[in-house]
mmCIF file of C-alpha atoms and ligand atoms in Angstrom:
data_model
loop_
_atom_site.group_PDB
_atom_site.id
_atom_site.type_symbol
_atom_site.label_atom_id
_atom_site.label_comp_id
_atom_site.label_asym_id
_atom_site.label_seq_id
_atom_site.Cartn_x
_atom_site.Cartn_y
_atom_site.Cartn_z
ATOM 1 C CA MET A 1 120.824 125.601 120.396
ATOM 2 C CA GLN A 2 124.612 125.807 120.083
ATOM 3 C CA THR A 3 126.457 123.931 117.385
ATOM 4 C CA THR A 4 129.336 121.669 118.200
ATOM 5 C CA THR A 5 132.231 120.806 115.983
ATOM 6 C CA ALA A 6 134.203 118.113 117.762
ATOM 7 C CA PHE A 7 131.228 115.843 118.507
ATOM 8 C CA SER A 8 128.875 114.092 116.111
ATOM 9 C CA VAL A 9 125.516 113.375 117.723
ATOM 10 C CA HIS A 10 123.849 109.965 117.321
ATOM 11 C CA PRO A 11 120.573 110.063 119.247
ATOM 12 C CA ARG A 12 119.434 106.626 120.398
ATOM 13 C CA ALA A 13 116.130 105.276 119.145
ATOM 14 C CA ASP A 14 115.084 103.844 122.503
ATOM 15 C CA ARG A 15 115.207 107.021 124.617
ATOM 16 C CA ALA A 16 113.407 107.198 127.932
ATOM 17 C CA THR A 17 109.848 108.449 127.570
ATOM 18 C CA SER A 18 108.713 111.760 129.067
ATOM 19 C CA GLU A 19 106.828 109.749 131.701
ATOM 20 C CA GLN A 20 109.928 107.749 132.652
ATOM 21 C CA ILE A 21 112.005 110.926 132.913
ATOM 22 C CA ALA A 22 109.304 112.645 134.976
ATOM 23 C CA GLU A 23 109.316 109.709 137.390
ATOM 24 C CA VAL A 24 113.098 109.994 137.886
ATOM 25 C CA LEU A 25 112.977 113.781 138.241
ATOM 26 C CA ALA A 26 110.233 113.506 140.855
ATOM 27 C CA ALA A 27 112.634 111.810 143.294
ATOM 28 C CA PRO A 28 116.202 111.878 141.994
ATOM 29 C CA LYS A 29 118.841 109.995 143.970
ATOM 30 C CA PHE A 30 122.355 111.365 143.619
ATOM 31 C CA GLY A 31 124.294 109.563 140.895
ATOM 32 C CA ALA A 32 121.861 106.657 140.607
ATOM 33 C CA VAL A 33 120.111 107.133 137.257
ATOM 34 C CA PHE A 34 121.826 108.419 134.130
ATOM 35 C CA THR A 35 120.514 110.229 131.090
ATOM 36 C CA ASP A 36 120.079 108.578 127.698
ATOM 37 C CA HIS A 37 123.418 109.611 126.213
ATOM 38 C CA MET A 38 127.085 110.175 126.963
ATOM 39 C CA SER A 39 129.817 112.177 125.277
ATOM 40 C CA ARG A 40 133.081 110.516 124.383
ATOM 41 C CA ILE A 41 136.226 111.617 122.591
ATOM 42 C CA ASP A 42 139.423 109.614 122.243
ATOM 43 C CA TRP A 43 143.036 110.643 122.285
ATOM 44 C CA ASP A 44 146.245 109.037 121.190
ATOM 45 C CA ALA A 45 149.719 110.377 120.797
ATOM 46 C CA GLN A 46 149.596 110.214 116.968
ATOM 47 C CA SER A 47 146.135 111.663 116.231
ATOM 48 C CA GLY A 48 145.466 113.859 119.262
ATOM 49 C CA TRP A 49 141.759 114.233 120.176
ATOM 50 C CA HIS A 50 139.534 112.621 117.561
ATOM 51 C CA ASP A 51 136.179 110.964 116.846
ATOM 52 C CA GLY A 52 134.043 112.840 119.375
ATOM 53 C CA THR A 53 130.559 111.378 119.651
ATOM 54 C CA VAL A 54 127.415 111.785 121.691
ATOM 55 C CA SER A 55 125.710 108.415 121.633
ATOM 56 C CA ALA A 56 123.683 105.988 123.752
ATOM 57 C CA TYR A 57 124.707 105.781 127.400
ATOM 58 C CA GLY A 58 125.988 102.302 128.101
ATOM 59 C CA PRO A 59 128.831 100.013 129.156
ATOM 60 C CA ILE A 60 132.353 100.702 127.914
ATOM 61 C CA SER A 61 134.177 97.671 126.607
ATOM 62 C CA LEU A 62 137.769 97.424 127.882
ATOM 63 C CA ASP A 63 140.453 94.804 127.379
ATOM 64 C CA PRO A 64 141.227 93.274 130.821
ATOM 65 C CA ALA A 65 144.814 94.514 130.495
ATOM 66 C CA THR A 66 143.792 98.172 129.955
ATOM 67 C CA SER A 67 146.035 100.307 132.152
ATOM 68 C CA ILE A 68 143.181 102.136 133.940
ATOM 69 C CA LEU A 69 142.099 98.820 135.460
ATOM 70 C CA HIS A 70 145.506 98.217 137.021
ATOM 71 C CA TYR A 71 147.223 101.515 137.753
ATOM 72 C CA GLY A 72 144.309 103.895 138.276
ATOM 73 C CA GLN A 73 145.360 106.525 135.733
ATOM 74 C CA GLU A 74 142.044 108.386 135.893
ATOM 75 C CA ILE A 75 140.729 111.872 136.660
ATOM 76 C CA PHE A 76 137.277 113.415 136.911
ATOM 77 C CA GLU A 77 135.249 116.548 137.568
ATOM 78 C CA GLY A 78 131.888 117.314 139.157
ATOM 79 C CA MET A 79 129.630 120.087 137.815
ATOM 80 C CA LYS A 80 125.959 120.901 137.479
ATOM 81 C CA ALA A 81 123.574 122.221 134.823
ATOM 82 C CA TYR A 82 120.843 124.469 136.232
ATOM 83 C CA ARG A 83 117.594 125.360 134.490
ATOM 84 C CA HIS A 84 116.503 128.960 134.960
ATOM 85 C CA ALA A 85 112.919 130.175 135.136
ATOM 86 C CA ASP A 86 112.934 131.131 131.430
ATOM 87 C CA GLY A 87 113.879 127.566 130.454
ATOM 88 C CA SER A 88 117.508 128.342 129.609
ATOM 89 C CA VAL A 89 120.192 125.988 130.978
ATOM 90 C CA TRP A 90 123.449 127.164 132.531
ATOM 91 C CA THR A 91 126.513 125.814 134.224
ATOM 92 C CA PHE A 92 128.731 127.450 136.837
ATOM 93 C CA ARG A 93 132.337 128.523 136.209
ATOM 94 C CA PRO A 94 133.135 125.671 133.805
ATOM 95 C CA ASP A 95 136.432 127.368 132.949
ATOM 96 C CA ARG A 96 137.513 126.575 136.527
ATOM 97 C CA ASN A 97 136.574 122.924 136.170
ATOM 98 C CA ALA A 98 138.309 122.709 132.790
ATOM 99 C CA ALA A 99 141.461 124.264 134.264
ATOM 100 C CA ARG A 100 141.375 121.973 137.294
ATOM 101 C CA PHE A 101 140.783 118.968 135.032
ATOM 102 C CA ASN A 102 143.878 119.850 133.064
ATOM 103 C CA GLY A 103 145.868 120.354 136.270
ATOM 104 C CA SER A 104 144.756 116.857 137.296
ATOM 105 C CA ALA A 105 145.669 115.568 133.814
ATOM 106 C CA ARG A 106 149.217 116.937 134.142
ATOM 107 C CA ARG A 107 149.656 115.314 137.555
ATOM 108 C CA LEU A 108 148.340 111.948 136.343
ATOM 109 C CA ALA A 109 150.360 112.079 133.096
ATOM 110 C CA LEU A 110 147.178 112.166 130.997
ATOM 111 C CA PRO A 111 146.669 114.441 127.972
ATOM 112 C CA GLU A 112 145.110 117.861 128.565
ATOM 113 C CA VAL A 113 141.680 118.495 127.060
ATOM 114 C CA PRO A 114 141.372 121.862 125.274
ATOM 115 C CA GLU A 115 138.756 123.981 127.067
ATOM 116 C CA GLU A 116 136.614 124.165 123.879
ATOM 117 C CA ILE A 117 136.430 120.374 123.695
ATOM 118 C CA PHE A 118 135.645 120.146 127.424
ATOM 119 C CA LEU A 119 132.784 122.630 126.981
ATOM 120 C CA GLU A 120 131.528 121.078 123.752
ATOM 121 C CA ALA A 121 131.314 117.663 125.395
ATOM 122 C CA LEU A 122 129.066 119.167 128.093
ATOM 123 C CA THR A 123 127.007 121.304 125.749
ATOM 124 C CA ALA A 124 126.379 118.548 123.224
ATOM 125 C CA LEU A 125 125.286 116.113 125.939
ATOM 126 C CA VAL A 126 123.010 118.561 127.732
ATOM 127 C CA ASN A 127 121.528 119.552 124.393
ATOM 128 C CA VAL A 128 120.541 116.021 123.386
ATOM 129 C CA ASP A 129 119.392 115.151 126.938
ATOM 130 C CA GLN A 130 117.783 118.507 127.758
ATOM 131 C CA GLN A 131 114.562 116.874 128.930
ATOM 132 C CA TRP A 132 116.575 115.487 131.848
ATOM 133 C CA VAL A 133 117.448 118.942 133.234
ATOM 134 C CA PRO A 134 114.950 119.487 136.079
ATOM 135 C CA GLU A 135 112.551 122.424 135.888
ATOM 136 C CA SER A 136 113.398 125.538 137.846
ATOM 137 C CA THR A 137 111.117 125.249 140.853
ATOM 138 C CA GLY A 138 112.880 127.594 143.237
ATOM 139 C CA GLY A 139 114.599 124.551 144.742
ATOM 140 C CA GLU A 140 118.016 123.164 144.057
ATOM 141 C CA ALA A 141 117.381 120.445 141.492
ATOM 142 C CA SER A 142 119.964 120.217 138.720
ATOM 143 C CA LEU A 143 121.580 117.853 136.253
ATOM 144 C CA TYR A 144 124.875 116.657 137.713
ATOM 145 C CA LEU A 145 127.617 116.387 135.079
ATOM 146 C CA ARG A 146 130.540 114.020 135.473
ATOM 147 C CA PRO A 147 133.408 114.558 133.009
ATOM 148 C CA PHE A 148 136.161 111.947 133.391
ATOM 149 C CA MET A 149 139.192 110.588 131.612
ATOM 150 C CA ILE A 150 140.673 107.107 131.653
ATOM 151 C CA ALA A 151 143.924 105.662 130.348
ATOM 152 C CA THR A 152 143.079 103.184 127.593
ATOM 153 C CA GLU A 153 146.429 101.703 126.552
ATOM 154 C CA VAL A 154 146.423 97.916 126.745
ATOM 155 C CA GLY A 155 149.386 96.376 128.540
ATOM 156 C CA LEU A 156 150.754 95.876 132.028
ATOM 157 C CA GLY A 157 153.873 98.014 131.686
ATOM 158 C CA VAL A 158 153.821 100.803 134.259
ATOM 159 C CA ARG A 159 154.190 103.965 132.189
ATOM 160 C CA PRO A 160 152.006 106.866 131.088
ATOM 161 C CA SER A 161 149.333 105.552 128.722
ATOM 162 C CA ASN A 162 149.713 106.574 125.081
ATOM 163 C CA SER A 163 145.943 106.650 124.641
ATOM 164 C CA ALA A 164 143.023 107.944 126.671
ATOM 165 C CA ALA A 165 139.281 108.517 126.494
ATOM 166 C CA PHE A 166 137.427 111.572 127.801
ATOM 167 C CA LEU A 167 133.754 111.029 128.609
ATOM 168 C CA VAL A 168 130.880 112.962 130.129
ATOM 169 C CA ILE A 169 127.867 111.324 131.765
ATOM 170 C CA ALA A 170 124.962 113.073 133.483
ATOM 171 C CA SER A 171 122.554 112.266 136.304
ATOM 172 C CA PRO A 172 119.622 114.298 137.672
ATOM 173 C CA ALA A 173 120.223 115.528 141.231
ATOM 174 C CA GLY A 174 117.635 116.727 143.713
ATOM 175 C CA ALA A 175 118.027 118.743 146.882
ATOM 176 C CA TYR A 176 121.024 117.356 148.770
ATOM 177 C CA PHE A 177 119.153 117.771 152.052
ATOM 178 C CA ALA A 178 115.646 116.500 151.320
ATOM 179 C CA SER A 179 114.225 117.750 154.614
ATOM 180 C CA GLY A 180 116.063 121.061 154.980
ATOM 181 C CA VAL A 181 119.725 121.841 155.592
ATOM 182 C CA LYS A 182 120.883 119.856 158.642
ATOM 183 C CA PRO A 183 124.333 119.897 160.232
ATOM 184 C CA VAL A 184 126.375 116.725 159.741
ATOM 185 C CA SER A 185 128.761 114.880 162.054
ATOM 186 C CA ILE A 186 132.362 114.600 160.954
ATOM 187 C CA TRP A 187 134.871 111.906 161.891
ATOM 188 C CA LEU A 188 138.448 113.095 162.404
ATOM 189 C CA SER A 189 140.799 110.667 160.677
ATOM 190 C CA GLU A 190 143.868 110.333 162.892
ATOM 191 C CA ASP A 191 145.350 107.141 161.458
ATOM 192 C CA TYR A 192 144.878 107.777 157.738
ATOM 193 C CA SER A 193 146.038 110.724 155.619
ATOM 194 C CA ARG A 194 144.338 111.812 152.420
ATOM 195 C CA ALA A 195 147.287 113.433 150.682
ATOM 196 C CA ALA A 196 150.972 114.066 151.232
ATOM 197 C CA PRO A 197 153.219 116.844 149.881
ATOM 198 C CA GLY A 198 154.185 115.978 146.334
ATOM 199 C CA GLY A 199 151.281 113.540 146.059
ATOM 200 C CA THR A 200 147.964 113.896 144.261
ATOM 201 C CA GLY A 201 145.897 115.812 146.839
ATOM 202 C CA ALA A 202 145.366 118.829 144.564
ATOM 203 C CA ALA A 203 144.276 116.599 141.673
ATOM 204 C CA LYS A 204 140.817 115.124 141.303
ATOM 205 C CA CYS A 205 141.809 111.517 140.656
ATOM 206 C CA GLY A 206 140.001 108.351 141.617
ATOM 207 C CA GLY A 207 142.888 107.120 143.751
ATOM 208 C CA ASN A 208 142.359 109.917 146.292
ATOM 209 C CA TYR A 209 138.785 108.761 146.792
ATOM 210 C CA ALA A 210 139.733 105.072 146.920
ATOM 211 C CA ALA A 211 142.174 105.936 149.726
ATOM 212 C CA SER A 212 139.449 107.821 151.608
ATOM 213 C CA LEU A 213 137.094 104.822 151.773
ATOM 214 C CA ALA A 214 138.702 102.980 154.725
ATOM 215 C CA PRO A 215 138.599 106.136 156.886
ATOM 216 C CA MET A 216 135.069 106.764 155.617
ATOM 217 C CA ALA A 217 134.051 103.274 156.738
ATOM 218 C CA GLU A 218 135.599 104.091 160.149
ATOM 219 C CA GLY A 219 133.606 107.329 160.267
ATOM 220 C CA LEU A 220 130.359 105.601 159.287
ATOM 221 C CA ALA A 221 130.955 102.958 161.971
ATOM 222 C CA ASN A 222 131.240 105.810 164.458
ATOM 223 C CA GLY A 223 127.968 107.373 163.367
ATOM 224 C CA CYS A 224 129.518 110.110 161.205
ATOM 225 C CA ASP A 225 128.580 111.280 157.714
ATOM 226 C CA GLN A 226 131.955 112.495 156.453
ATOM 227 C CA VAL A 227 135.656 112.381 157.324
ATOM 228 C CA ALA A 228 138.016 115.300 158.011
ATOM 229 C CA PHE A 229 141.674 114.838 157.159
ATOM 230 C CA LEU A 230 144.749 116.434 158.744
ATOM 231 C CA ASP A 231 148.039 117.106 156.983
ATOM 232 C CA ALA A 232 150.248 114.067 156.474
ATOM 233 C CA VAL A 233 153.455 115.566 157.913
ATOM 234 C CA GLU A 234 152.579 117.055 161.301
ATOM 235 C CA ASN A 235 149.156 115.479 161.643
ATOM 236 C CA GLN A 236 147.713 118.701 163.051
ATOM 237 C CA TRP A 237 146.708 121.062 160.228
ATOM 238 C CA VAL A 238 143.100 120.701 159.139
ATOM 239 C CA GLU A 239 142.939 120.073 155.390
ATOM 240 C CA GLU A 240 139.487 119.147 154.076
ATOM 241 C CA LEU A 241 136.829 116.467 154.013
ATOM 242 C CA GLY A 242 136.962 113.514 151.619
ATOM 243 C CA GLY A 243 134.922 115.487 149.083
ATOM 244 C CA MET A 244 134.458 119.041 150.407
ATOM 245 C CA ASN A 245 136.457 122.064 151.581
ATOM 246 C CA LEU A 246 136.066 123.483 155.099
ATOM 247 C CA PHE A 247 135.284 126.989 156.434
ATOM 248 C CA PHE A 248 135.395 128.264 160.035
ATOM 249 C CA VAL A 249 133.311 131.292 161.079
ATOM 250 C CA PHE A 250 134.248 133.316 164.161
ATOM 251 C CA ALA A 251 132.140 135.399 166.547
ATOM 252 C CA ASP A 252 133.630 138.658 165.229
ATOM 253 C CA GLY A 253 132.544 137.715 161.685
ATOM 254 C CA HIS A 254 135.908 136.752 160.255
ATOM 255 C CA ILE A 255 136.251 133.469 158.387
ATOM 256 C CA VAL A 256 139.166 131.060 158.082
ATOM 257 C CA THR A 257 139.614 128.406 155.409
ATOM 258 C CA PRO A 258 142.678 126.167 155.085
ATOM 259 C CA GLU A 259 145.158 127.621 152.622
ATOM 260 C CA LEU A 260 145.957 125.766 149.403
ATOM 261 C CA THR A 261 149.112 123.848 150.171
ATOM 262 C CA GLY A 262 149.173 121.502 147.190
ATOM 263 C CA THR A 263 147.542 118.745 149.233
ATOM 264 C CA ILE A 264 144.020 120.233 149.175
ATOM 265 C CA LEU A 265 141.627 120.280 146.229
ATOM 266 C CA GLU A 266 140.924 123.861 145.129
ATOM 267 C CA GLY A 267 137.126 123.827 145.175
ATOM 268 C CA VAL A 268 135.207 126.020 142.756
ATOM 269 C CA THR A 269 132.645 126.488 145.534
ATOM 270 C CA ARG A 270 135.448 127.422 147.957
ATOM 271 C CA SER A 271 136.787 130.152 145.624
ATOM 272 C CA SER A 272 133.294 131.499 144.970
ATOM 273 C CA LEU A 273 132.372 131.590 148.667
ATOM 274 C CA ILE A 274 135.577 133.440 149.522
ATOM 275 C CA ASP A 275 134.536 136.160 147.038
ATOM 276 C CA LEU A 276 130.908 136.258 148.215
ATOM 277 C CA ALA A 277 131.894 136.367 151.897
ATOM 278 C CA ARG A 278 134.334 139.238 151.285
ATOM 279 C CA GLU A 279 131.643 141.145 149.382
ATOM 280 C CA ARG A 280 129.416 140.724 152.435
ATOM 281 C CA GLY A 281 132.055 142.355 154.627
ATOM 282 C CA HIS A 282 133.610 139.224 156.159
ATOM 283 C CA GLU A 283 137.373 139.154 156.445
ATOM 284 C CA VAL A 284 138.450 135.825 154.957
ATOM 285 C CA HIS A 285 141.833 134.374 155.892
ATOM 286 C CA GLU A 286 143.304 131.527 153.889
ATOM 287 C CA ARG A 287 145.733 130.105 156.404
ATOM 288 C CA LYS A 288 146.795 126.983 158.215
ATOM 289 C CA TYR A 289 144.320 126.083 160.950
ATOM 290 C CA SER A 290 145.200 123.355 163.441
ATOM 291 C CA ILE A 291 143.024 120.784 165.131
ATOM 292 C CA HIS A 292 144.232 122.255 168.480
ATOM 293 C CA GLU A 293 142.947 125.699 167.486
ATOM 294 C CA TRP A 294 139.647 124.139 166.434
ATOM 295 C CA ARG A 295 139.206 122.558 169.882
ATOM 296 C CA ASP A 296 140.366 125.728 171.730
ATOM 297 C CA ASP A 297 138.184 128.028 169.601
ATOM 298 C CA VAL A 298 135.101 125.935 170.323
ATOM 299 C CA ALA A 299 135.942 125.891 174.055
ATOM 300 C CA SER A 300 136.378 129.684 174.162
ATOM 301 C CA GLY A 301 133.201 130.306 172.169
ATOM 302 C CA ASP A 302 135.138 132.197 169.451
ATOM 303 C CA LEU A 303 134.279 129.634 166.757
ATOM 304 C CA VAL A 304 130.570 129.896 166.036
ATOM 305 C CA GLU A 305 130.075 128.012 162.753
ATOM 306 C CA VAL A 306 131.865 125.384 160.715
ATOM 307 C CA PHE A 307 130.722 124.389 157.261
ATOM 308 C CA ALA A 308 131.882 122.265 154.368
ATOM 309 C CA CYS A 309 131.332 123.185 150.732
ATOM 310 C CA GLY A 310 131.346 121.602 147.308
ATOM 311 C CA THR A 311 129.329 121.351 144.111
ATOM 312 C CA ALA A 312 127.087 118.502 145.303
ATOM 313 C CA ALA A 313 125.724 120.005 148.544
ATOM 314 C CA VAL A 314 126.784 123.667 148.054
ATOM 315 C CA ILE A 315 127.209 124.208 151.823
ATOM 316 C CA THR A 316 126.867 121.575 154.540
ATOM 317 C CA PRO A 317 126.959 122.826 158.136
ATOM 318 C CA VAL A 318 129.143 120.784 160.495
ATOM 319 C CA GLY A 319 127.416 120.183 163.829
ATOM 320 C CA ARG A 320 129.814 117.787 165.539
ATOM 321 C CA LEU A 321 133.402 116.609 165.237
ATOM 322 C CA LEU A 322 134.172 113.180 166.691
ATOM 323 C CA TRP A 323 137.445 111.340 167.185
ATOM 324 C CA LYS A 324 138.644 108.314 169.128
ATOM 325 C CA GLY A 325 137.682 109.110 172.679
ATOM 326 C CA GLY A 326 136.221 112.568 172.213
ATOM 327 C CA GLU A 327 133.888 114.939 170.451
ATOM 328 C CA LEU A 328 132.897 118.571 170.252
ATOM 329 C CA SER A 329 129.766 120.363 169.097
ATOM 330 C CA ILE A 330 129.514 123.548 167.081
ATOM 331 C CA GLY A 331 126.441 125.752 167.449
ATOM 332 C CA ASP A 332 123.286 123.957 168.505
ATOM 333 C CA GLY A 333 124.131 120.952 166.323
ATOM 334 C CA GLU A 334 120.598 121.105 164.899
ATOM 335 C CA SER A 335 120.374 124.026 162.483
ATOM 336 C CA ALA A 336 122.600 125.787 159.973
ATOM 337 C CA GLY A 337 124.379 128.925 161.211
ATOM 338 C CA ALA A 338 123.446 132.345 159.907
ATOM 339 C CA VAL A 339 126.589 132.830 157.811
ATOM 340 C CA ALA A 340 126.387 129.364 156.239
ATOM 341 C CA SER A 341 122.697 129.891 155.426
ATOM 342 C CA ASP A 342 123.256 133.335 153.939
ATOM 343 C CA LEU A 343 126.190 132.239 151.772
ATOM 344 C CA ARG A 344 124.383 129.076 150.663
ATOM 345 C CA GLU A 345 121.344 131.024 149.544
ATOM 346 C CA SER A 346 123.421 133.715 147.824
ATOM 347 C CA LEU A 347 125.411 131.204 145.823
ATOM 348 C CA MET A 348 122.359 129.138 144.872
ATOM 349 C CA ASP A 349 120.465 132.268 143.839
ATOM 350 C CA ILE A 350 123.244 133.050 141.354
ATOM 351 C CA GLN A 351 123.467 129.464 140.079
ATOM 352 C CA CYS A 352 119.717 129.140 139.601
ATOM 353 C CA GLY A 353 119.321 132.580 138.005
ATOM 354 C CA ARG A 354 117.390 134.164 140.874
ATOM 355 C CA ALA A 355 120.088 136.776 141.507
ATOM 356 C CA GLN A 356 122.134 138.798 139.061
ATOM 357 C CA ASP A 357 125.385 137.148 138.021
ATOM 358 C CA THR A 358 127.603 140.169 138.635
ATOM 359 C CA HIS A 359 130.795 138.059 138.503
ATOM 360 C CA GLY A 360 130.190 136.496 135.089
ATOM 361 C CA TRP A 361 130.265 133.032 136.670
ATOM 362 C CA LEU A 362 127.461 131.498 134.628
ATOM 363 C CA HIS A 363 127.967 129.891 131.240
ATOM 364 C CA ARG A 364 124.949 129.194 129.051
ATOM 365 C CA LEU A 365 124.632 125.641 127.752
ATOM 366 C CA LEU A 366 121.229 125.963 126.085
HETATM 367 C C1 LIG B 401 138.368 116.438 147.864
HETATM 368 C C2 LIG B 401 137.421 117.500 147.453
HETATM 369 N N1 LIG B 401 137.548 118.725 148.007
HETATM 370 C C3 LIG B 401 136.732 119.742 147.667
HETATM 371 C C4 LIG B 401 135.715 119.564 146.749
HETATM 372 C C5 LIG B 401 134.834 120.723 146.375
HETATM 373 O O1 LIG B 401 135.123 121.148 145.077
HETATM 374 P P1 LIG B 401 134.033 121.924 144.199
HETATM 375 O O2 LIG B 401 133.587 123.069 145.027
HETATM 376 O O3 LIG B 401 134.773 122.339 142.986
HETATM 377 O O4 LIG B 401 132.944 120.956 143.937
HETATM 378 C C6 LIG B 401 135.529 118.318 146.163
HETATM 379 C C7 LIG B 401 134.444 118.096 145.195
HETATM 380 O O5 LIG B 401 134.650 118.160 144.041
HETATM 381 C C8 LIG B 401 136.399 117.263 146.510
HETATM 382 O O6 LIG B 401 136.263 116.053 145.959
#
């Protein structure tokens, strides 16, 4: 067990029983049930970060005039804790999430969280709720961790809040694809943009996701699972999905992923897959890739696989792209491509401790 300094731990008396936890872990639904506790630490301009606690999970009381409720000054992260076969619990590249969180904080005019405090908040929570981390069963079950920060100043003046709260909550997650990895259908958003130059596209803030919901509803109405966004200026460069980065695999083995332009979120999975793919001998190009190229490359047969990636699903193959009045298919539309499957397994093997962590990507929580 690791000791924490910034957080005092107050275990609740009415914890879930082992039977109740076992029932949740038997069939976890993403983000539906939360563990017994949450971490919280507050910040204000005078005192800095103070009064860190791990205490009972439950509602947060906010004055109706709290700035988060009106102006959306909020950021978050998404991570996972994985139990290895020896019972130890690890997380993946948390330094990357901490750095991205602080990049988001700067963009949203929120205070940065020192990396030690970010890690302590996770460690202390996973420690007290360790029963909620699913057993290592050779599958992909994990405890999803959601660090987030909200502006807590009370008042309707539009200005950076002079106080904030950083919290971490956790929810058991099962296999993203319960019946095997299946390609998804993607809706191409032509009327809505996700992010514009100078905007918040590279930050992980709630507003980006709020703005993606109308196009998502459009996609769902058209039978799609996710939405792909193009750049806001020329409306032709493929950026990413609402919550995942995109990769394109070509017949000669090379891979293209949209370059980081400031309007795309820099995924931890994206960075890791670029490294793993290169180690496997794939040339990986981070460059602009247009929707016209996508259509032409499918027509010519050069583009053989498309996949999306992110912490939640690791890799999701894309089987079809639909837009108003058209669609295209990639591969057989039924099964994951060879490159997507290989990279997915390689990354999950590292995360779950089945393969050696030669990159030093894992961080032990327990
Ligand atoms: C917009 C967006 N792009 C990409 C990603 C993938 O990022 P990561 O691999 O760090 O989970 C996410 C998920 O966090 C996301 O919300």
